[in-house]
Short mmCIF file of C-alpha atoms in Angstrom, two decimals:
data_model
loop_
_atom_site.label_atom_id
_atom_site.label_comp_id
_atom_site.label_asym_id
_atom_site.label_seq_id
_atom_site.Cartn_x
_atom_site.Cartn_y
_atom_site.Cartn_z
CA MET P 1 14.81 -45.32 -19.59
CA LYS P 2 12.22 -45.35 -22.65
CA LEU P 3 8.47 -43.62 -21.81
CA GLN P 4 6.58 -46.42 -21.87
CA ASN P 5 8.87 -48.16 -18.81
CA ILE P 6 8.09 -45.68 -16.24
CA PRO P 7 5.69 -47.04 -13.89
CA ALA P 8 1.77 -45.14 -14.34
CA SER P 9 2.26 -44.03 -10.88
CA TYR P 10 5.50 -42.23 -11.68
CA LYS P 11 3.83 -41.06 -14.05
CA ILE P 12 1.19 -39.61 -12.55
CA ALA P 13 2.88 -37.94 -9.67
CA LEU P 14 5.41 -36.10 -12.66
CA TRP P 15 2.28 -34.63 -13.75
CA VAL P 16 0.55 -33.55 -10.54
CA VAL P 17 4.05 -31.96 -9.40
CA ALA P 18 4.31 -30.37 -12.63
CA LEU P 19 0.76 -28.90 -12.50
CA VAL P 20 0.57 -27.62 -8.87
CA ALA P 21 4.37 -26.37 -9.41
CA VAL P 22 2.80 -23.98 -12.15
CA ASP P 23 0.28 -23.03 -10.05
CA GLN P 24 2.25 -21.97 -7.00
CA ILE P 25 4.47 -20.17 -9.80
CA VAL P 26 1.15 -17.91 -11.43
CA LYS P 27 0.42 -17.11 -7.80
CA LEU P 28 3.73 -15.90 -6.84
CA LEU P 29 3.94 -13.89 -9.56
CA VAL P 30 0.37 -11.94 -9.32
CA HIS P 31 1.27 -12.55 -5.44
CA TYR P 32 4.72 -10.32 -5.96
CA ASN P 33 4.32 -8.41 -9.25
CA ILE P 34 0.47 -7.08 -9.07
CA PRO P 35 -0.61 -5.05 -5.28
CA LEU P 36 -3.40 -6.75 -3.14
CA GLY P 37 -6.44 -5.52 -4.70
CA GLY P 38 -5.52 -4.29 -8.30
CA GLN P 39 -5.79 -5.53 -11.68
CA ILE P 40 -4.43 -5.10 -15.68
CA GLU P 41 -7.39 -5.38 -18.42
CA VAL P 42 -5.76 -7.61 -20.84
CA PHE P 43 -9.12 -8.09 -22.95
CA ASP P 44 -12.43 -6.22 -21.62
CA TRP P 45 -13.63 -9.20 -21.24
CA PHE P 46 -10.40 -10.15 -18.88
CA ARG P 47 -8.53 -9.32 -16.12
CA LEU P 48 -5.44 -10.66 -14.10
CA CYS P 49 -6.44 -9.52 -10.43
CA HIS P 50 -4.64 -9.88 -7.04
CA ILE P 51 -7.50 -11.70 -4.50
CA GLU P 52 -6.91 -13.00 -1.60
CA ASN P 53 -9.82 -15.36 -1.10
CA ASN P 54 -10.29 -17.16 2.12
CA GLY P 55 -12.96 -19.39 1.42
CA PHE P 56 -14.22 -22.08 -1.08
CA ALA P 57 -13.00 -22.08 -4.72
CA PHE P 58 -14.27 -18.76 -6.86
CA GLY P 59 -14.13 -16.63 -3.99
CA MET P 60 -17.13 -18.39 -1.49
CA GLN P 61 -17.06 -17.56 1.56
CA LEU P 62 -17.07 -20.60 4.85
CA SER P 63 -16.35 -18.19 7.66
CA SER P 64 -17.38 -18.19 11.61
CA GLY P 65 -16.38 -15.01 12.50
CA GLY P 66 -14.30 -16.05 15.57
CA SER P 67 -11.26 -15.38 16.70
CA ILE P 68 -10.74 -18.61 15.14
CA ASP P 69 -11.62 -19.29 11.88
CA TRP P 70 -13.06 -22.74 12.67
CA GLY P 71 -15.04 -22.53 9.19
CA LYS P 72 -11.48 -21.66 7.45
CA ILE P 73 -10.00 -25.01 9.52
CA VAL P 74 -12.92 -27.17 9.09
CA LEU P 75 -12.13 -26.56 5.45
CA SER P 76 -8.44 -27.06 5.40
CA VAL P 77 -8.77 -30.53 6.74
CA PHE P 78 -11.50 -31.88 4.59
CA ARG P 79 -8.94 -30.74 1.61
CA LEU P 80 -6.69 -32.86 3.19
CA ALA P 81 -9.59 -35.52 2.99
CA MET P 82 -9.67 -35.28 0.01
CA ILE P 83 -6.24 -34.83 -1.42
CA GLY P 84 -5.78 -38.42 0.61
CA LEU P 85 -9.23 -40.63 -0.94
CA VAL P 86 -7.35 -39.40 -4.49
CA ILE P 87 -4.22 -40.81 -2.91
CA TYR P 88 -5.78 -43.87 -1.94
CA GLY P 89 -8.29 -44.20 -5.01
CA ILE P 90 -5.46 -43.33 -7.26
CA ARG P 91 -4.43 -47.16 -7.51
CA TYR P 92 -7.58 -47.94 -9.22
CA LEU P 93 -7.44 -44.73 -11.24
CA LEU P 94 -3.83 -46.43 -12.55
CA ARG P 95 -5.92 -48.41 -14.62
CA LYS P 96 -7.99 -45.91 -16.65
CA PRO P 97 -5.27 -44.21 -18.78
CA ASP P 98 -6.92 -40.81 -19.74
CA THR P 99 -8.07 -40.31 -15.48
CA PRO P 100 -6.97 -36.15 -15.40
CA LYS P 101 -5.16 -35.40 -13.00
CA GLY P 102 -6.41 -31.56 -12.43
CA VAL P 103 -8.26 -32.71 -9.96
CA LEU P 104 -5.46 -33.81 -7.44
CA ALA P 105 -2.97 -30.78 -8.21
CA GLY P 106 -5.74 -28.47 -7.55
CA ALA P 107 -6.73 -29.65 -4.24
CA ILE P 108 -2.74 -29.87 -3.25
CA GLY P 109 -1.88 -26.20 -4.71
CA ASN P 110 -5.13 -24.52 -2.80
CA MET P 111 -4.15 -27.31 0.37
CA ALA P 112 -0.46 -24.97 -0.31
CA ASP P 113 -2.10 -21.62 0.10
CA SER P 114 -3.93 -22.73 3.14
CA THR P 115 -1.28 -23.94 4.88
CA PHE P 116 1.09 -22.30 4.18
CA TYR P 117 0.55 -18.52 2.66
CA GLY P 118 -0.38 -18.24 6.37
CA LEU P 119 3.66 -18.45 7.55
CA LEU P 120 4.96 -16.59 4.49
CA PHE P 121 2.79 -12.91 3.65
CA ASP P 122 3.23 -11.45 6.51
CA GLU P 123 0.71 -9.27 5.75
CA GLN P 124 -1.96 -12.27 6.03
CA ASN P 125 -1.47 -12.86 9.33
CA ALA P 126 -2.37 -15.75 9.42
CA GLY P 127 -0.95 -19.64 11.32
CA PHE P 128 -0.82 -23.13 10.26
CA LEU P 129 -3.96 -24.01 7.62
CA THR P 130 -5.36 -20.62 7.99
CA GLY P 131 -3.38 -18.67 5.04
CA LYS P 132 -6.07 -17.19 2.35
CA VAL P 133 -5.92 -18.55 -1.17
CA VAL P 134 -4.80 -15.93 -4.19
CA ASP P 135 -6.60 -15.74 -7.02
CA MET P 136 -6.01 -13.85 -10.02
CA PHE P 137 -8.45 -14.62 -12.65
CA TYR P 138 -11.57 -12.68 -13.37
CA PHE P 139 -13.63 -12.73 -16.85
CA PRO P 140 -16.65 -10.03 -16.72
CA LEU P 141 -17.72 -11.78 -19.43
CA PHE P 142 -21.30 -8.93 -19.64
CA LYS P 143 -23.08 -6.83 -17.57
CA TRP P 144 -26.46 -9.07 -16.16
CA GLU P 145 -29.14 -6.16 -15.17
CA SER P 146 -31.50 -8.60 -13.58
CA VAL P 147 -31.09 -11.85 -12.46
CA PRO P 148 -32.64 -14.45 -10.82
CA SER P 149 -31.96 -14.61 -6.79
CA MET P 150 -30.56 -18.65 -7.35
CA LEU P 151 -27.82 -17.20 -9.89
CA ARG P 152 -26.87 -14.97 -7.99
CA PHE P 153 -23.60 -16.75 -7.31
CA LEU P 154 -22.79 -16.45 -10.90
CA VAL P 155 -22.95 -12.57 -10.92
CA SER P 156 -20.18 -9.96 -9.13
CA SER P 157 -20.83 -7.58 -7.14
CA ASP P 158 -20.60 -5.12 -9.90
CA GLY P 159 -22.91 -7.28 -11.72
CA TYR P 160 -21.02 -8.78 -14.33
CA PHE P 161 -21.64 -12.63 -15.54
CA PHE P 162 -19.24 -14.60 -13.82
CA GLY P 163 -18.12 -12.62 -11.44
CA ALA P 164 -15.96 -15.07 -9.93
CA VAL P 165 -12.43 -14.67 -9.05
CA PHE P 166 -10.44 -17.76 -9.68
CA ASN P 167 -7.22 -19.25 -9.27
CA VAL P 168 -5.08 -22.34 -11.26
CA ALA P 169 -5.69 -24.76 -8.68
CA ASP P 170 -9.54 -23.89 -9.07
CA ALA P 171 -9.27 -23.96 -13.64
CA TYR P 172 -7.30 -27.19 -12.62
CA ILE P 173 -10.55 -29.41 -10.73
CA SER P 174 -13.04 -27.74 -12.01
CA VAL P 175 -11.58 -28.86 -15.76
CA ALA P 176 -11.38 -32.04 -14.26
CA VAL P 177 -14.79 -32.66 -12.76
CA VAL P 178 -15.66 -31.67 -16.57
CA TYR P 179 -14.53 -33.98 -17.81
CA LEU P 180 -15.05 -37.23 -15.47
CA LEU P 181 -18.44 -35.92 -16.26
CA ILE P 182 -18.72 -36.04 -19.71
CA PHE P 183 -15.87 -38.12 -20.83
CA GLN P 184 -16.05 -40.85 -18.01
CA TYR P 185 -19.46 -41.24 -16.57
CA LYS P 186 -18.69 -44.39 -15.61
CA PHE P 187 -16.53 -43.53 -13.76
CA PHE P 188 -19.07 -42.43 -10.40
CA LYS P 189 -20.75 -46.46 -11.80
#
């Protein structure tokens, strides 16, 4: 069977499976090789960390703080709904050969963490749909001393610009969304 004879839906499915596999392998490597809270300085401006994020992308939190983490459950249900919508929309997307697969792969990767990591890793002490997402990439680019309050989310607690710690799935989603906004702006019409 030649590559051009493979249906577009199979090609998208293969891309998504490959992207999710890379995301999960990196997360497991970090989980088992860097202690929780630890970091390895690769360059002055790039560190590999092991953070377990209880919330949204880039470390933003959504937590109710009660005995049942309703915020986390709502986030997980929202992720499931988004995955369902993207899969449903793939019929339309199949007609566009340069559709980014990262949104679906990123959503599935982070959903896998929330769904199963709470059950797999004892130290998370979480259940089904309430597991934490493993984050690892940190780019402390430069210190930003006087940050305007509306831009505080761009700075880490120690004052570095782009202080978010994120993972491969977050990068997939971000790159795919930027790609859609820049190159596929007609997609949203």
